[in-house]
């Protein structure tokens, strides 16, 4: 990834600003995504853990980490997102859990000591924005995590995004050609389409291989989302009834973790650990 690409990504998130906070609440897909991610996190994080949060954005999951009793080093490579995190958390109970806020690129964690964190959280795609450096970045996250401590991350999913965003894919293919679409499907690298928002998407087997190459093992994986990417009208009916919605969310979260659903969401979450020596 060139310095220019990196700066373009940072500018994208600086400009995106407050809309990043709205992403997980303004539509049904986002609300379900938040719930699926929240529960994935809650299954792993324990009170008292010191957690490095990478690509924290305005703080949806900083707040969740605080609720789970963790202490958080909040980081992001966008100064605007980091500042939004400060203003969103300020005056809330979550702020008590924040140790520091630092500008950090997921590709360079060299400032931290080996094993200084109990866990690392990188939700919402920081590893997808590391492109060809994703594996080296993940190795860096393992280095700063205690052996046996979890790394939780979500990346953009190649197959599920292809299906969900098919109209856009067809339009991009018409604009830049079938070879570019072949290249996106082969590599997951959206830079072949040359849009304003680019990232690297993964298949679940790509994630498993990347984790294996770091000498670690996947302990859990889940899509985000599954049925909630389908008919919005039907889902709105469910959401209108509190009891049915809670029941539906339980079913959706369970479905997302089924092996047959892993590649079906727009995002793919994983938890991985290095073996304890
Ligand atoms: C989609 S937002 C996710 C925010 C939050 N983690 C969540 O899941 O709600 C992605 C965040 O990752 C940050 N980011 C993108 N590339 C990054 C990189 N190379 N290093 C660190 N943060 C990065 C962006 O600035 C943005 O705040």
PDB file of C-alpha atoms and ligand atoms in Angstrom:
ATOM      1  CA  UNK A   1       0.000   0.000   0.000  1.00  0.00           C
ATOM      2  CA  UNK A   2       1.532   3.297  -1.065  1.00  0.00           C
ATOM      3  CA  UNK A   3       1.726   6.375   1.189  1.00  0.00           C
ATOM      4  CA  UNK A   4      -0.767   7.999  -1.207  1.00  0.00           C
ATOM      5  CA  UNK A   5      -3.304   5.171  -0.749  1.00  0.00           C
ATOM      6  CA  UNK A   6      -2.852   5.358   3.017  1.00  0.00           C
ATOM      7  CA  UNK A   7      -3.405   9.123   3.065  1.00  0.00           C
ATOM      8  CA  UNK A   8      -6.491   8.682   0.843  1.00  0.00           C
ATOM      9  CA  UNK A   9      -7.982   6.206   3.343  1.00  0.00           C
ATOM     10  CA  UNK A  10      -7.271   8.559   6.236  1.00  0.00           C
ATOM     11  CA  UNK A  11      -8.889  11.430   4.327  1.00  0.00           C
ATOM     12  CA  UNK A  12     -11.896   9.223   3.586  1.00  0.00           C
ATOM     13  CA  UNK A  13     -12.489   8.578   7.312  1.00  0.00           C
ATOM     14  CA  UNK A  14     -11.733  12.177   8.253  1.00  0.00           C
ATOM     15  CA  UNK A  15     -14.426  13.283   5.780  1.00  0.00           C
ATOM     16  CA  UNK A  16     -16.790  10.494   6.783  1.00  0.00           C
ATOM     17  CA  UNK A  17     -16.752  11.920  10.299  1.00  0.00           C
ATOM     18  CA  UNK A  18     -19.993  11.633  12.230  1.00  0.00           C
ATOM     19  CA  UNK A  19     -21.583   9.305   9.621  1.00  0.00           C
ATOM     20  CA  UNK A  20     -19.420   6.498  11.036  1.00  0.00           C
ATOM     21  CA  UNK A  21     -21.350   6.752  14.330  1.00  0.00           C
ATOM     22  CA  UNK A  22     -24.667   6.533  12.442  1.00  0.00           C
ATOM     23  CA  UNK A  23     -23.591   3.491  10.394  1.00  0.00           C
ATOM     24  CA  UNK A  24     -24.614   1.041  13.126  1.00  0.00           C
ATOM     25  CA  UNK A  25     -27.929   2.617  14.052  1.00  0.00           C
ATOM     26  CA  UNK A  26     -29.559   4.295  11.057  1.00  0.00           C
ATOM     27  CA  UNK A  27     -30.818   1.198   9.240  1.00  0.00           C
ATOM     28  CA  UNK A  28     -31.837  -2.286  10.131  1.00  0.00           C
ATOM     29  CA  UNK A  29     -28.770  -3.929   8.645  1.00  0.00           C
ATOM     30  CA  UNK A  30     -26.539  -1.671  10.758  1.00  0.00           C
ATOM     31  CA  UNK A  31     -28.518  -2.292  13.940  1.00  0.00           C
ATOM     32  CA  UNK A  32     -28.254  -6.057  13.471  1.00  0.00           C
ATOM     33  CA  UNK A  33     -24.569  -5.763  12.631  1.00  0.00           C
ATOM     34  CA  UNK A  34     -24.012  -3.891  15.886  1.00  0.00           C
ATOM     35  CA  UNK A  35     -25.817  -6.606  17.851  1.00  0.00           C
ATOM     36  CA  UNK A  36     -23.924  -9.453  16.161  1.00  0.00           C
ATOM     37  CA  UNK A  37     -20.582  -7.736  16.775  1.00  0.00           C
ATOM     38  CA  UNK A  38     -21.536  -6.795  20.360  1.00  0.00           C
ATOM     39  CA  UNK A  39     -22.376 -10.366  21.294  1.00  0.00           C
ATOM     40  CA  UNK A  40     -19.228 -11.722  19.623  1.00  0.00           C
ATOM     41  CA  UNK A  41     -17.204  -9.325  21.751  1.00  0.00           C
ATOM     42  CA  UNK A  42     -19.067 -10.087  24.976  1.00  0.00           C
ATOM     43  CA  UNK A  43     -18.346 -13.808  24.576  1.00  0.00           C
ATOM     44  CA  UNK A  44     -14.597 -13.189  24.807  1.00  0.00           C
ATOM     45  CA  UNK A  45     -13.783 -10.021  26.788  1.00  0.00           C
ATOM     46  CA  UNK A  46     -13.528 -10.365  30.572  1.00  0.00           C
ATOM     47  CA  UNK A  47     -13.598  -7.693  33.295  1.00  0.00           C
ATOM     48  CA  UNK A  48     -10.182  -6.230  34.062  1.00  0.00           C
ATOM     49  CA  UNK A  49      -8.668  -6.968  30.639  1.00  0.00           C
ATOM     50  CA  UNK A  50      -6.422  -4.262  29.186  1.00  0.00           C
ATOM     51  CA  UNK A  51      -7.490  -3.989  25.551  1.00  0.00           C
ATOM     52  CA  UNK A  52      -5.894  -2.266  22.569  1.00  0.00           C
ATOM     53  CA  UNK A  53      -8.716  -1.018  20.351  1.00  0.00           C
ATOM     54  CA  UNK A  54      -7.536  -0.424  16.789  1.00  0.00           C
ATOM     55  CA  UNK A  55      -9.608   1.640  14.331  1.00  0.00           C
ATOM     56  CA  UNK A  56     -11.940   2.534  17.194  1.00  0.00           C
ATOM     57  CA  UNK A  57     -13.812   5.183  15.218  1.00  0.00           C
ATOM     58  CA  UNK A  58     -16.293   7.240  17.246  1.00  0.00           C
ATOM     59  CA  UNK A  59     -16.544   4.583  19.940  1.00  0.00           C
ATOM     60  CA  UNK A  60     -19.453   2.190  19.530  1.00  0.00           C
ATOM     61  CA  UNK A  61     -17.224  -0.611  20.776  1.00  0.00           C
ATOM     62  CA  UNK A  62     -15.143   1.529  23.134  1.00  0.00           C
ATOM     63  CA  UNK A  63     -18.418   1.901  25.006  1.00  0.00           C
ATOM     64  CA  UNK A  64     -19.062  -1.851  24.846  1.00  0.00           C
ATOM     65  CA  UNK A  65     -15.560  -2.652  26.104  1.00  0.00           C
ATOM     66  CA  UNK A  66     -16.153  -0.308  29.035  1.00  0.00           C
ATOM     67  CA  UNK A  67     -19.476  -2.005  29.813  1.00  0.00           C
ATOM     68  CA  UNK A  68     -17.643  -5.337  29.861  1.00  0.00           C
ATOM     69  CA  UNK A  69     -15.227  -3.958  32.470  1.00  0.00           C
ATOM     70  CA  UNK A  70     -12.157  -3.643  30.239  1.00  0.00           C
ATOM     71  CA  UNK A  71      -9.544  -0.865  30.292  1.00  0.00           C
ATOM     72  CA  UNK A  72      -9.032   0.502  26.801  1.00  0.00           C
ATOM     73  CA  UNK A  73      -6.195   2.070  24.843  1.00  0.00           C
ATOM     74  CA  UNK A  74      -8.238   3.743  22.101  1.00  0.00           C
ATOM     75  CA  UNK A  75      -6.524   4.185  18.728  1.00  0.00           C
ATOM     76  CA  UNK A  76      -7.381   5.169  15.169  1.00  0.00           C
ATOM     77  CA  UNK A  77      -5.379   6.482  12.232  1.00  0.00           C
ATOM     78  CA  UNK A  78      -7.947   9.215  11.519  1.00  0.00           C
ATOM     79  CA  UNK A  79      -7.488  12.268  13.771  1.00  0.00           C
ATOM     80  CA  UNK A  80     -11.140  13.203  13.128  1.00  0.00           C
ATOM     81  CA  UNK A  81     -12.416   9.788  14.223  1.00  0.00           C
ATOM     82  CA  UNK A  82     -10.193   9.866  17.310  1.00  0.00           C
ATOM     83  CA  UNK A  83     -11.551  13.280  18.245  1.00  0.00           C
ATOM     84  CA  UNK A  84     -15.124  12.068  17.693  1.00  0.00           C
ATOM     85  CA  UNK A  85     -14.344   9.177  20.028  1.00  0.00           C
ATOM     86  CA  UNK A  86     -13.211  11.663  22.670  1.00  0.00           C
ATOM     87  CA  UNK A  87     -16.305  13.844  22.334  1.00  0.00           C
ATOM     88  CA  UNK A  88     -18.731  10.877  22.188  1.00  0.00           C
ATOM     89  CA  UNK A  89     -17.281   9.180  25.274  1.00  0.00           C
ATOM     90  CA  UNK A  90     -16.699  12.346  27.264  1.00  0.00           C
ATOM     91  CA  UNK A  91     -19.118  12.667  30.172  1.00  0.00           C
ATOM     92  CA  UNK A  92     -20.180   8.997  29.876  1.00  0.00           C
ATOM     93  CA  UNK A  93     -19.195   6.138  32.190  1.00  0.00           C
ATOM     94  CA  UNK A  94     -17.139   4.684  29.324  1.00  0.00           C
ATOM     95  CA  UNK A  95     -14.602   7.510  29.526  1.00  0.00           C
ATOM     96  CA  UNK A  96     -13.434   6.145  32.919  1.00  0.00           C
ATOM     97  CA  UNK A  97     -12.296   2.990  31.111  1.00  0.00           C
ATOM     98  CA  UNK A  98     -10.153   4.837  28.541  1.00  0.00           C
ATOM     99  CA  UNK A  99      -6.475   4.818  29.455  1.00  0.00           C
ATOM    100  CA  UNK A 100      -5.231   6.891  26.494  1.00  0.00           C
ATOM    101  CA  UNK A 101      -6.151   7.887  22.962  1.00  0.00           C
ATOM    102  CA  UNK A 102      -3.479   7.612  20.303  1.00  0.00           C
ATOM    103  CA  UNK A 103      -3.144   7.959  16.552  1.00  0.00           C
ATOM    104  CA  UNK A 104      -2.124   4.527  15.294  1.00  0.00           C
ATOM    105  CA  UNK A 105      -1.907   2.778  11.950  1.00  0.00           C
ATOM    106  CA  UNK A 106      -2.719  -0.926  12.315  1.00  0.00           C
ATOM    107  CA  UNK A 107       0.374  -1.594  10.180  1.00  0.00           C
ATOM    108  CA  UNK A 108       2.742  -0.175  12.786  1.00  0.00           C
ATOM    109  CA  UNK A 109       2.298  -1.320  16.391  1.00  0.00           C
ATOM    110  CA  UNK A 110       6.053  -1.128  17.086  1.00  0.00           C
ATOM    111  CA  UNK A 111       5.568   1.393  19.929  1.00  0.00           C
ATOM    112  CA  UNK A 112       3.991  -1.293  22.151  1.00  0.00           C
ATOM    113  CA  UNK A 113       5.870  -3.947  24.139  1.00  0.00           C
ATOM    114  CA  UNK A 114       5.557  -7.668  23.469  1.00  0.00           C
ATOM    115  CA  UNK A 115       2.460  -9.040  25.176  1.00  0.00           C
ATOM    116  CA  UNK A 116       1.470  -5.777  26.856  1.00  0.00           C
ATOM    117  CA  UNK A 117      -2.262  -6.194  26.138  1.00  0.00           C
ATOM    118  CA  UNK A 118      -4.642  -8.893  27.330  1.00  0.00           C
ATOM    119  CA  UNK A 119      -6.632  -8.581  24.110  1.00  0.00           C
ATOM    120  CA  UNK A 120      -6.845  -6.602  20.880  1.00  0.00           C
ATOM    121  CA  UNK A 121     -10.014  -5.437  19.155  1.00  0.00           C
ATOM    122  CA  UNK A 122     -10.070  -4.362  15.498  1.00  0.00           C
ATOM    123  CA  UNK A 123     -13.720  -4.243  14.457  1.00  0.00           C
ATOM    124  CA  UNK A 124     -15.005  -2.575  11.305  1.00  0.00           C
ATOM    125  CA  UNK A 125     -12.174  -3.391   8.974  1.00  0.00           C
ATOM    126  CA  UNK A 126      -8.773  -1.864   9.925  1.00  0.00           C
ATOM    127  CA  UNK A 127      -7.188  -5.086   8.604  1.00  0.00           C
ATOM    128  CA  UNK A 128      -9.180  -4.686   5.371  1.00  0.00           C
ATOM    129  CA  UNK A 129      -7.585  -1.266   4.954  1.00  0.00           C
ATOM    130  CA  UNK A 130      -4.089  -2.744   5.347  1.00  0.00           C
ATOM    131  CA  UNK A 131      -4.494  -4.435   1.936  1.00  0.00           C
ATOM    132  CA  UNK A 132      -1.388  -6.553   1.145  1.00  0.00           C
ATOM    133  CA  UNK A 133       0.023  -5.766   4.611  1.00  0.00           C
ATOM    134  CA  UNK A 134      -2.913  -7.340   6.470  1.00  0.00           C
ATOM    135  CA  UNK A 135      -0.993 -10.451   7.512  1.00  0.00           C
ATOM    136  CA  UNK A 136       2.021  -8.477   8.753  1.00  0.00           C
ATOM    137  CA  UNK A 137      -0.358  -6.139  10.597  1.00  0.00           C
ATOM    138  CA  UNK A 138      -2.104  -9.109  12.220  1.00  0.00           C
ATOM    139  CA  UNK A 139       1.292 -10.550  13.233  1.00  0.00           C
ATOM    140  CA  UNK A 140       1.999  -7.184  14.880  1.00  0.00           C
ATOM    141  CA  UNK A 141      -1.281  -7.403  16.804  1.00  0.00           C
ATOM    142  CA  UNK A 142      -0.375 -10.905  18.008  1.00  0.00           C
ATOM    143  CA  UNK A 143       3.042  -9.666  19.127  1.00  0.00           C
ATOM    144  CA  UNK A 144       1.538  -7.048  21.452  1.00  0.00           C
ATOM    145  CA  UNK A 145      -1.045  -9.495  22.882  1.00  0.00           C
ATOM    146  CA  UNK A 146      -0.244 -11.884  25.742  1.00  0.00           C
ATOM    147  CA  UNK A 147       0.074 -15.454  24.405  1.00  0.00           C
ATOM    148  CA  UNK A 148      -3.361 -17.010  24.749  1.00  0.00           C
ATOM    149  CA  UNK A 149      -5.003 -13.586  24.743  1.00  0.00           C
ATOM    150  CA  UNK A 150      -7.663 -13.068  22.106  1.00  0.00           C
ATOM    151  CA  UNK A 151      -7.541 -10.903  19.018  1.00  0.00           C
ATOM    152  CA  UNK A 152     -10.989 -10.008  17.757  1.00  0.00           C
ATOM    153  CA  UNK A 153     -11.402  -8.469  14.349  1.00  0.00           C
ATOM    154  CA  UNK A 154     -13.897  -8.018  11.585  1.00  0.00           C
ATOM    155  CA  UNK A 155     -12.992  -7.658   7.941  1.00  0.00           C
ATOM    156  CA  UNK A 156     -15.060  -7.086   4.813  1.00  0.00           C
ATOM    157  CA  UNK A 157     -16.403 -10.309   3.353  1.00  0.00           C
ATOM    158  CA  UNK A 158     -15.806 -10.962  -0.350  1.00  0.00           C
ATOM    159  CA  UNK A 159     -18.571 -13.386  -1.258  1.00  0.00           C
ATOM    160  CA  UNK A 160     -21.320 -11.862   0.871  1.00  0.00           C
ATOM    161  CA  UNK A 161     -20.504  -8.321  -0.288  1.00  0.00           C
ATOM    162  CA  UNK A 162     -20.513  -9.463  -3.907  1.00  0.00           C
ATOM    163  CA  UNK A 163     -24.022 -10.823  -3.467  1.00  0.00           C
ATOM    164  CA  UNK A 164     -25.399  -7.968  -1.356  1.00  0.00           C
ATOM    165  CA  UNK A 165     -23.873  -5.186  -3.471  1.00  0.00           C
ATOM    166  CA  UNK A 166     -24.397  -6.917  -6.849  1.00  0.00           C
ATOM    167  CA  UNK A 167     -26.070  -3.918  -8.555  1.00  0.00           C
ATOM    168  CA  UNK A 168     -23.025  -1.783  -7.697  1.00  0.00           C
ATOM    169  CA  UNK A 169     -20.646  -4.537  -8.823  1.00  0.00           C
ATOM    170  CA  UNK A 170     -22.422  -4.768 -12.190  1.00  0.00           C
ATOM    171  CA  UNK A 171     -22.251  -0.965 -12.598  1.00  0.00           C
ATOM    172  CA  UNK A 172     -18.532  -0.920 -11.685  1.00  0.00           C
ATOM    173  CA  UNK A 173     -17.848  -3.773 -14.111  1.00  0.00           C
ATOM    174  CA  UNK A 174     -19.601  -1.893 -16.911  1.00  0.00           C
ATOM    175  CA  UNK A 175     -17.477   1.149 -16.087  1.00  0.00           C
ATOM    176  CA  UNK A 176     -14.031  -0.452 -15.763  1.00  0.00           C
ATOM    177  CA  UNK A 177     -14.413  -3.836 -17.472  1.00  0.00           C
ATOM    178  CA  UNK A 178     -14.689  -7.537 -16.761  1.00  0.00           C
ATOM    179  CA  UNK A 179     -10.957  -7.994 -16.152  1.00  0.00           C
ATOM    180  CA  UNK A 180     -11.192  -5.609 -13.195  1.00  0.00           C
ATOM    181  CA  UNK A 181     -14.142  -7.566 -11.797  1.00  0.00           C
ATOM    182  CA  UNK A 182     -12.185 -10.824 -12.221  1.00  0.00           C
ATOM    183  CA  UNK A 183      -9.296  -9.231 -10.334  1.00  0.00           C
ATOM    184  CA  UNK A 184     -11.576  -8.082  -7.487  1.00  0.00           C
ATOM    185  CA  UNK A 185     -13.019 -11.575  -7.135  1.00  0.00           C
ATOM    186  CA  UNK A 186      -9.594 -13.200  -7.308  1.00  0.00           C
ATOM    187  CA  UNK A 187      -7.824 -10.904  -4.830  1.00  0.00           C
ATOM    188  CA  UNK A 188     -10.605  -9.241  -2.809  1.00  0.00           C
ATOM    189  CA  UNK A 189      -8.890  -5.929  -3.559  1.00  0.00           C
ATOM    190  CA  UNK A 190     -11.467  -3.259  -4.391  1.00  0.00           C
ATOM    191  CA  UNK A 191      -8.781  -0.906  -5.691  1.00  0.00           C
ATOM    192  CA  UNK A 192      -9.306  -2.613  -9.078  1.00  0.00           C
ATOM    193  CA  UNK A 193     -12.622  -0.727  -9.302  1.00  0.00           C
ATOM    194  CA  UNK A 194     -11.039   2.595  -8.306  1.00  0.00           C
ATOM    195  CA  UNK A 195     -13.965   3.909  -6.229  1.00  0.00           C
ATOM    196  CA  UNK A 196     -13.654   6.445  -3.401  1.00  0.00           C
ATOM    197  CA  UNK A 197     -14.066   3.723  -0.765  1.00  0.00           C
ATOM    198  CA  UNK A 198     -11.628   0.888  -1.281  1.00  0.00           C
ATOM    199  CA  UNK A 199     -10.710  -2.040   0.950  1.00  0.00           C
ATOM    200  CA  UNK A 200      -9.592  -5.644   0.813  1.00  0.00           C
ATOM    201  CA  UNK A 201     -12.296  -8.260   1.218  1.00  0.00           C
ATOM    202  CA  UNK A 202     -11.668 -11.781   2.488  1.00  0.00           C
ATOM    203  CA  UNK A 203     -13.088 -15.266   2.172  1.00  0.00           C
ATOM    204  CA  UNK A 204     -13.294 -17.178   5.461  1.00  0.00           C
ATOM    205  CA  UNK A 205     -10.549 -19.495   4.216  1.00  0.00           C
ATOM    206  CA  UNK A 206      -8.298 -16.448   3.551  1.00  0.00           C
ATOM    207  CA  UNK A 207      -8.768 -15.374   7.171  1.00  0.00           C
ATOM    208  CA  UNK A 208      -8.039 -18.887   8.467  1.00  0.00           C
ATOM    209  CA  UNK A 209      -4.855 -19.013   6.374  1.00  0.00           C
ATOM    210  CA  UNK A 210      -3.721 -15.563   7.511  1.00  0.00           C
ATOM    211  CA  UNK A 211      -4.202 -16.535  11.167  1.00  0.00           C
ATOM    212  CA  UNK A 212      -2.380 -19.848  10.608  1.00  0.00           C
ATOM    213  CA  UNK A 213       0.530 -18.026   8.966  1.00  0.00           C
ATOM    214  CA  UNK A 214       0.869 -15.973  12.175  1.00  0.00           C
ATOM    215  CA  UNK A 215       1.254 -19.243  14.127  1.00  0.00           C
ATOM    216  CA  UNK A 216      -2.150 -18.768  15.763  1.00  0.00           C
ATOM    217  CA  UNK A 217      -5.511 -20.518  15.644  1.00  0.00           C
ATOM    218  CA  UNK A 218      -9.039 -19.303  14.987  1.00  0.00           C
ATOM    219  CA  UNK A 219     -11.254 -19.891  18.025  1.00  0.00           C
ATOM    220  CA  UNK A 220     -14.483 -18.454  16.619  1.00  0.00           C
ATOM    221  CA  UNK A 221     -15.780 -17.039  13.362  1.00  0.00           C
ATOM    222  CA  UNK A 222     -19.065 -15.481  12.395  1.00  0.00           C
ATOM    223  CA  UNK A 223     -20.610 -13.654   9.507  1.00  0.00           C
ATOM    224  CA  UNK A 224     -22.235 -10.293   9.958  1.00  0.00           C
ATOM    225  CA  UNK A 225     -25.017 -10.439   8.796  1.00  0.00           C
ATOM    226  CA  UNK A 226     -27.091 -13.322   7.382  1.00  0.00           C
ATOM    227  CA  UNK A 227     -30.910 -13.094   6.978  1.00  0.00           C
ATOM    228  CA  UNK A 228     -30.836  -9.422   7.947  1.00  0.00           C
ATOM    229  CA  UNK A 229     -29.343  -8.684   4.508  1.00  0.00           C
ATOM    230  CA  UNK A 230     -32.594  -9.890   2.946  1.00  0.00           C
ATOM    231  CA  UNK A 231     -36.101  -8.423   2.706  1.00  0.00           C
ATOM    232  CA  UNK A 232     -36.158  -5.190   4.689  1.00  0.00           C
ATOM    233  CA  UNK A 233     -39.950  -4.984   4.818  1.00  0.00           C
ATOM    234  CA  UNK A 234     -40.267  -8.411   6.436  1.00  0.00           C
ATOM    235  CA  UNK A 235     -37.549  -7.510   8.909  1.00  0.00           C
ATOM    236  CA  UNK A 236     -39.218  -4.212   9.802  1.00  0.00           C
ATOM    237  CA  UNK A 237     -42.308  -6.151  10.829  1.00  0.00           C
ATOM    238  CA  UNK A 238     -40.202  -8.274  13.156  1.00  0.00           C
ATOM    239  CA  UNK A 239     -38.439  -5.244  14.600  1.00  0.00           C
ATOM    240  CA  UNK A 240     -41.769  -3.601  15.400  1.00  0.00           C
ATOM    241  CA  UNK A 241     -42.523  -6.334  17.937  1.00  0.00           C
ATOM    242  CA  UNK A 242     -40.025  -6.265  20.795  1.00  0.00           C
ATOM    243  CA  UNK A 243     -40.389  -9.885  21.835  1.00  0.00           C
ATOM    244  CA  UNK A 244     -40.236 -11.249  18.288  1.00  0.00           C
ATOM    245  CA  UNK A 245     -37.248  -9.012  17.543  1.00  0.00           C
ATOM    246  CA  UNK A 246     -35.274 -10.384  20.508  1.00  0.00           C
ATOM    247  CA  UNK A 247     -36.108 -13.908  19.414  1.00  0.00           C
ATOM    248  CA  UNK A 248     -35.110 -13.071  15.845  1.00  0.00           C
ATOM    249  CA  UNK A 249     -31.789 -11.572  16.977  1.00  0.00           C
ATOM    250  CA  UNK A 250     -30.947 -14.784  18.889  1.00  0.00           C
ATOM    251  CA  UNK A 251     -31.710 -16.782  15.730  1.00  0.00           C
ATOM    252  CA  UNK A 252     -29.743 -14.405  13.487  1.00  0.00           C
ATOM    253  CA  UNK A 253     -26.672 -14.459  15.741  1.00  0.00           C
ATOM    254  CA  UNK A 254     -26.741 -18.278  15.831  1.00  0.00           C
ATOM    255  CA  UNK A 255     -27.203 -18.468  12.046  1.00  0.00           C
ATOM    256  CA  UNK A 256     -24.278 -16.093  11.409  1.00  0.00           C
ATOM    257  CA  UNK A 257     -21.924 -18.519  13.196  1.00  0.00           C
ATOM    258  CA  UNK A 258     -22.996 -21.567  11.159  1.00  0.00           C
ATOM    259  CA  UNK A 259     -20.225 -22.813   8.836  1.00  0.00           C
ATOM    260  CA  UNK A 260     -22.633 -22.469   5.905  1.00  0.00           C
ATOM    261  CA  UNK A 261     -23.214 -18.771   6.620  1.00  0.00           C
ATOM    262  CA  UNK A 262     -19.649 -17.576   7.307  1.00  0.00           C
ATOM    263  CA  UNK A 263     -19.062 -16.172   3.826  1.00  0.00           C
ATOM    264  CA  UNK A 264     -22.602 -14.863   3.417  1.00  0.00           C
ATOM    265  CA  UNK A 265     -22.408 -11.558   5.309  1.00  0.00           C
ATOM    266  CA  UNK A 266     -20.958  -8.216   4.297  1.00  0.00           C
ATOM    267  CA  UNK A 267     -18.442  -8.655   7.157  1.00  0.00           C
ATOM    268  CA  UNK A 268     -16.632 -11.570   8.686  1.00  0.00           C
ATOM    269  CA  UNK A 269     -15.670 -11.589  12.384  1.00  0.00           C
ATOM    270  CA  UNK A 270     -12.993 -13.770  13.897  1.00  0.00           C
ATOM    271  CA  UNK A 271     -11.387 -14.402  17.266  1.00  0.00           C
ATOM    272  CA  UNK A 272      -7.912 -15.910  17.242  1.00  0.00           C
ATOM    273  CA  UNK A 273      -5.228 -16.770  19.787  1.00  0.00           C
ATOM    274  CA  UNK A 274      -1.579 -17.685  19.835  1.00  0.00           C
ATOM    275  CA  UNK A 275      -0.960 -20.909  21.729  1.00  0.00           C
ATOM    276  CA  UNK A 276       0.190 -20.387  25.331  1.00  0.00           C
ATOM    277  CA  UNK A 277       3.730 -21.676  25.768  1.00  0.00           C
TER     278      UNK A 277
HETATM  279  C1  LIG B   1     -15.758   1.266   9.620  1.00  0.00           C
HETATM  280  S1  LIG B   1     -14.897   2.155  10.860  1.00  0.00           S
HETATM  281  C2  LIG B   1     -15.092   1.096  12.295  1.00  0.00           C
HETATM  282  C3  LIG B   1     -15.131   1.838  13.595  1.00  0.00           C
HETATM  283  C4  LIG B   1     -15.394   0.948  14.816  1.00  0.00           C
HETATM  284  N1  LIG B   1     -14.292   0.042  15.061  1.00  0.00           N
HETATM  285  C5  LIG B   1     -16.672   0.139  14.626  1.00  0.00           C
HETATM  286  O1  LIG B   1     -16.580  -1.054  14.308  1.00  0.00           O
HETATM  287  O2  LIG B   1     -17.753   0.721  14.788  1.00  0.00           O
HETATM  288  C6  LIG B   1     -13.199   1.836  10.451  1.00  0.00           C
HETATM  289  C7  LIG B   1     -12.245   2.622  11.308  1.00  0.00           C
HETATM  290  O3  LIG B   1     -10.925   2.121  11.067  1.00  0.00           O
HETATM  291  C8  LIG B   1     -10.053   3.226  10.918  1.00  0.00           C
HETATM  292  N2  LIG B   1      -8.941   2.767  10.085  1.00  0.00           N
HETATM  293  C9  LIG B   1      -8.936   2.558   8.757  1.00  0.00           C
HETATM  294  N3  LIG B   1      -7.725   2.155   8.364  1.00  0.00           N
HETATM  295  C10 LIG B   1      -6.942   2.091   9.459  1.00  0.00           C
HETATM  296  C11 LIG B   1      -5.583   1.765   9.677  1.00  0.00           C
HETATM  297  N4  LIG B   1      -4.768   1.429   8.674  1.00  0.00           N
HETATM  298  N5  LIG B   1      -5.103   1.817  10.938  1.00  0.00           N
HETATM  299  C12 LIG B   1      -5.917   2.187  11.962  1.00  0.00           C
HETATM  300  N6  LIG B   1      -7.205   2.536  11.807  1.00  0.00           N
HETATM  301  C13 LIG B   1      -7.717   2.488  10.565  1.00  0.00           C
HETATM  302  C14 LIG B   1     -10.893   4.323  10.295  1.00  0.00           C
HETATM  303  O4  LIG B   1     -10.345   5.607  10.531  1.00  0.00           O
HETATM  304  C15 LIG B   1     -12.239   4.109  10.993  1.00  0.00           C
HETATM  305  O5  LIG B   1     -12.348   4.852  12.176  1.00  0.00           O
END
